[in-house]
GROMACS .gro file of C-alpha atoms in nm:
model
  207
    1UNK     CA    1  -4.546   1.079  -4.537
    2UNK     CA    2  -4.740   0.786  -4.445
    3UNK     CA    3  -4.592   0.774  -4.100
    4UNK     CA    4  -4.687   1.137  -4.018
    5UNK     CA    5  -5.042   1.059  -4.144
    6UNK     CA    6  -5.093   0.793  -3.886
    7UNK     CA    7  -4.905   0.962  -3.597
    8UNK     CA    8  -5.203   1.141  -3.446
    9UNK     CA    9  -5.400   0.811  -3.447
   10UNK     CA   10  -5.110   0.638  -3.274
   11UNK     CA   11  -5.097   0.924  -3.009
   12UNK     CA   12  -5.475   0.885  -2.960
   13UNK     CA   13  -5.447   0.509  -2.903
   14UNK     CA   14  -5.163   0.554  -2.658
   15UNK     CA   15  -5.363   0.800  -2.472
   16UNK     CA   16  -5.664   0.588  -2.450
   17UNK     CA   17  -5.455   0.292  -2.320
   18UNK     CA   18  -5.289   0.516  -2.059
   19UNK     CA   19  -5.622   0.655  -1.941
   20UNK     CA   20  -5.766   0.293  -1.922
   21UNK     CA   21  -5.466   0.168  -1.718
   22UNK     CA   22  -5.454   0.463  -1.491
   23UNK     CA   23  -5.831   0.432  -1.432
   24UNK     CA   24  -5.808   0.062  -1.358
   25UNK     CA   25  -5.517   0.126  -1.107
   26UNK     CA   26  -5.707   0.407  -0.945
   27UNK     CA   27  -6.006   0.187  -0.875
   28UNK     CA   28  -5.806  -0.119  -0.747
   29UNK     CA   29  -5.860  -0.181  -0.375
   30UNK     CA   30  -5.807  -0.432  -0.112
   31UNK     CA   31  -6.085  -0.533   0.124
   32UNK     CA   32  -6.018  -0.714   0.448
   33UNK     CA   33  -6.296  -0.856   0.643
   34UNK     CA   34  -6.249  -1.059   0.953
   35UNK     CA   35  -6.492  -1.335   1.051
   36UNK     CA   36  -6.469  -1.504   1.374
   37UNK     CA   37  -6.611  -1.868   1.410
   38UNK     CA   38  -6.602  -2.002   1.763
   39UNK     CA   39  -6.679  -2.373   1.823
   40UNK     CA   40  -6.645  -2.549   2.159
   41UNK     CA   41  -6.618  -2.920   2.201
   42UNK     CA   42  -6.613  -3.063   2.543
   43UNK     CA   43  -6.528  -3.417   2.634
   44UNK     CA   44  -6.681  -3.506   2.974
   45UNK     CA   45  -6.509  -3.765   3.208
   46UNK     CA   46  -6.484  -3.784   3.579
   47UNK     CA   47  -6.342  -3.442   3.640
   48UNK     CA   48  -6.079  -3.379   3.900
   49UNK     CA   49  -5.867  -3.099   3.742
   50UNK     CA   50  -5.967  -2.891   3.435
   51UNK     CA   51  -5.705  -2.728   3.214
   52UNK     CA   52  -5.844  -2.505   2.935
   53UNK     CA   53  -5.645  -2.506   2.609
   54UNK     CA   54  -5.710  -2.250   2.338
   55UNK     CA   55  -5.582  -2.312   1.986
   56UNK     CA   56  -5.607  -2.023   1.728
   57UNK     CA   57  -5.555  -2.075   1.358
   58UNK     CA   58  -5.568  -1.819   1.079
   59UNK     CA   59  -5.665  -1.888   0.714
   60UNK     CA   60  -5.632  -1.644   0.434
   61UNK     CA   61  -5.855  -1.690   0.128
   62UNK     CA   62  -5.789  -1.498  -0.199
   63UNK     CA   63  -6.081  -1.393  -0.414
   64UNK     CA   64  -5.991  -1.275  -0.762
   65UNK     CA   65  -5.675  -1.059  -0.759
   66UNK     CA   66  -5.748  -0.784  -0.505
   67UNK     CA   67  -6.010  -0.917  -0.261
   68UNK     CA   68  -5.883  -1.102   0.048
   69UNK     CA   69  -6.088  -1.247   0.331
   70UNK     CA   70  -5.919  -1.332   0.662
   71UNK     CA   71  -6.096  -1.597   0.881
   72UNK     CA   72  -5.995  -1.644   1.233
   73UNK     CA   73  -6.102  -1.974   1.406
   74UNK     CA   74  -6.083  -2.024   1.782
   75UNK     CA   75  -6.113  -2.381   1.920
   76UNK     CA   76  -6.157  -2.419   2.290
   77UNK     CA   77  -6.128  -2.769   2.429
   78UNK     CA   78  -6.139  -2.906   2.787
   79UNK     CA   79  -5.862  -3.125   2.913
   80UNK     CA   80  -5.967  -3.344   3.200
   81UNK     CA   81  -5.712  -3.517   3.442
   82UNK     CA   82  -5.816  -3.784   3.686
   83UNK     CA   83  -5.650  -3.838   4.012
   84UNK     CA   84  -5.664  -4.169   4.188
   85UNK     CA   85  -5.683  -4.185   4.576
   86UNK     CA   86  -5.551  -4.496   4.735
   87UNK     CA   87  -5.726  -4.590   5.058
   88UNK     CA   88  -5.596  -4.851   5.301
   89UNK     CA   89  -5.848  -5.028   5.514
   90UNK     CA   90  -5.749  -5.204   5.830
   91UNK     CA   91  -5.950  -5.511   5.931
   92UNK     CA   92  -5.926  -5.601   6.298
   93UNK     CA   93  -6.033  -5.949   6.395
   94UNK     CA   94  -6.084  -6.037   6.768
   95UNK     CA   95  -6.082  -6.393   6.876
   96UNK     CA   96  -6.167  -6.515   7.217
   97UNK     CA   97  -6.001  -6.826   7.359
   98UNK     CA   98  -6.146  -7.002   7.661
   99UNK     CA   99  -5.889  -7.179   7.884
  100UNK     CA  100  -6.032  -7.450   8.100
  101UNK     CA  101  -5.794  -7.539   8.393
  102UNK     CA  102  -5.830  -7.789   8.669
  103UNK     CA  103  -5.805  -7.671   9.025
  104UNK     CA  104  -5.706  -7.923   9.297
  105UNK     CA  105  -5.845  -7.835   9.634
  106UNK     CA  106  -5.631  -7.813   9.947
  107UNK     CA  107  -5.666  -8.093  10.209
  108UNK     CA  108  -5.755  -7.840  10.482
  109UNK     CA  109  -5.664  -7.468  10.540
  110UNK     CA  110  -5.299  -7.413  10.434
  111UNK     CA  111  -5.221  -7.791  10.410
  112UNK     CA  112  -5.209  -7.863  10.043
  113UNK     CA  113  -5.107  -8.226  10.037
  114UNK     CA  114  -5.071  -8.507  10.303
  115UNK     CA  115  -4.936  -8.843  10.184
  116UNK     CA  116  -4.739  -9.158  10.305
  117UNK     CA  117  -4.567  -9.461  10.160
  118UNK     CA  118  -4.254  -9.700  10.180
  119UNK     CA  119  -4.115  -9.669   9.834
  120UNK     CA  120  -4.138  -9.447   9.523
  121UNK     CA  121  -4.463  -9.251   9.479
  122UNK     CA  122  -4.614  -8.941   9.329
  123UNK     CA  123  -4.853  -8.740   9.544
  124UNK     CA  124  -5.183  -8.603   9.426
  125UNK     CA  125  -5.159  -8.267   9.250
  126UNK     CA  126  -5.225  -7.942   9.442
  127UNK     CA  127  -5.305  -7.583   9.298
  128UNK     CA  128  -5.127  -7.260   9.373
  129UNK     CA  129  -5.352  -6.962   9.255
  130UNK     CA  130  -5.070  -6.717   9.336
  131UNK     CA  131  -4.698  -6.723   9.375
  132UNK     CA  132  -4.635  -6.890   9.716
  133UNK     CA  133  -4.373  -7.025   9.956
  134UNK     CA  134  -4.408  -7.389  10.042
  135UNK     CA  135  -4.294  -7.580  10.347
  136UNK     CA  136  -4.235  -7.948  10.286
  137UNK     CA  137  -4.217  -8.157  10.606
  138UNK     CA  138  -4.104  -8.528  10.578
  139UNK     CA  139  -4.098  -8.781  10.859
  140UNK     CA  140  -3.875  -9.090  10.796
  141UNK     CA  141  -3.873  -9.418  10.989
  142UNK     CA  142  -3.577  -9.647  10.897
  143UNK     CA  143  -3.656 -10.021  10.810
  144UNK     CA  144  -3.295 -10.117  10.792
  145UNK     CA  145  -2.953  -9.994  10.896
  146UNK     CA  146  -2.928  -9.621  10.850
  147UNK     CA  147  -2.640  -9.662  10.609
  148UNK     CA  148  -2.906  -9.802  10.362
  149UNK     CA  149  -3.170  -9.533  10.432
  150UNK     CA  150  -3.227  -9.253  10.166
  151UNK     CA  151  -3.505  -9.040  10.045
  152UNK     CA  152  -3.524  -8.796   9.767
  153UNK     CA  153  -3.816  -8.557   9.690
  154UNK     CA  154  -3.871  -8.351   9.361
  155UNK     CA  155  -4.135  -8.080   9.290
  156UNK     CA  156  -4.280  -8.106   8.947
  157UNK     CA  157  -4.538  -7.896   8.755
  158UNK     CA  158  -4.816  -8.106   8.620
  159UNK     CA  159  -4.735  -8.204   8.274
  160UNK     CA  160  -4.366  -8.108   8.305
  161UNK     CA  161  -4.075  -8.343   8.263
  162UNK     CA  162  -3.812  -8.135   8.455
  163UNK     CA  163  -3.835  -8.079   8.827
  164UNK     CA  164  -3.850  -7.727   8.973
  165UNK     CA  165  -3.710  -7.799   9.329
  166UNK     CA  166  -3.561  -8.096   9.504
  167UNK     CA  167  -3.428  -8.212   9.838
  168UNK     CA  168  -3.285  -8.535   9.998
  169UNK     CA  169  -3.215  -8.709  10.330
  170UNK     CA  170  -2.933  -8.973  10.356
  171UNK     CA  171  -2.854  -9.215  10.638
  172UNK     CA  172  -3.093  -9.045  10.874
  173UNK     CA  173  -3.437  -9.075  11.023
  174UNK     CA  174  -3.683  -8.836  11.205
  175UNK     CA  175  -3.870  -8.518  11.085
  176UNK     CA  176  -3.715  -8.288  10.839
  177UNK     CA  177  -3.846  -7.952  10.696
  178UNK     CA  178  -3.761  -7.803  10.355
  179UNK     CA  179  -3.871  -7.470  10.216
  180UNK     CA  180  -3.930  -7.388   9.846
  181UNK     CA  181  -3.957  -7.006   9.793
  182UNK     CA  182  -4.164  -6.810   9.523
  183UNK     CA  183  -4.330  -7.108   9.353
  184UNK     CA  184  -4.530  -6.963   9.066
  185UNK     CA  185  -4.901  -7.030   9.026
  186UNK     CA  186  -5.015  -7.360   8.870
  187UNK     CA  187  -5.068  -7.720   8.942
  188UNK     CA  188  -4.792  -7.909   9.118
  189UNK     CA  189  -4.712  -8.247   9.273
  190UNK     CA  190  -4.425  -8.404   9.477
  191UNK     CA  191  -4.245  -8.718   9.348
  192UNK     CA  192  -4.080  -8.938   9.627
  193UNK     CA  193  -3.792  -9.177   9.563
  194UNK     CA  194  -3.696  -9.370   9.883
  195UNK     CA  195  -3.506  -9.685  10.004
  196UNK     CA  196  -3.534  -9.888  10.323
  197UNK     CA  197  -3.778  -9.655  10.507
  198UNK     CA  198  -4.139  -9.559  10.575
  199UNK     CA  199  -4.220  -9.190  10.517
  200UNK     CA  200  -4.496  -8.938  10.568
  201UNK     CA  201  -4.514  -8.614  10.371
  202UNK     CA  202  -4.701  -8.284  10.438
  203UNK     CA  203  -4.688  -7.981  10.192
  204UNK     CA  204  -4.812  -7.663  10.350
  205UNK     CA  205  -4.852  -7.314  10.201
  206UNK     CA  206  -4.654  -7.058  10.407
  207UNK     CA  207  -4.873  -6.746  10.477
   0.00000   0.00000   0.00000
């Protein structure tokens, strides 16, 4: 009896609760707003090549139970690469060397040297300005038996220790001619080694 008495009140309460809940669900809504914030940072260095890089991040914030805000942030940065160029420089140095040479004049015309003696001797130097052929003429007068007469001649370059040409006369007297072909330019002299004779020497350039 008591339960039936309160049954209408219970139905009223249930109805009110149902209405309240349905009304609250009917008015629940989700709002989505998008905000775009763009910031740009640039780091400047000596620029050779520029490569843009874009980084996008998303962040979702919840307000209360049904309101959401979506924020989109775009960050643009500049990446700089530097290239190094290697340059090679060539330095040229020019030096000048002055060579001083001594020129020995000829006796006369084509005659370069004329000398005489009775033993060992070196003639005065003579100069060849170009490659030349030489005629060496030697006159020998014996001072003893011809078996003991001898003469040797050697052509040396001035300052050299090794002879370039040579010739000899053994056990004879008279006038003898020798030829030295293709003697290079430079300063030269004749060295005479003799025994038991007097001699005369003429060096002539063959033209």
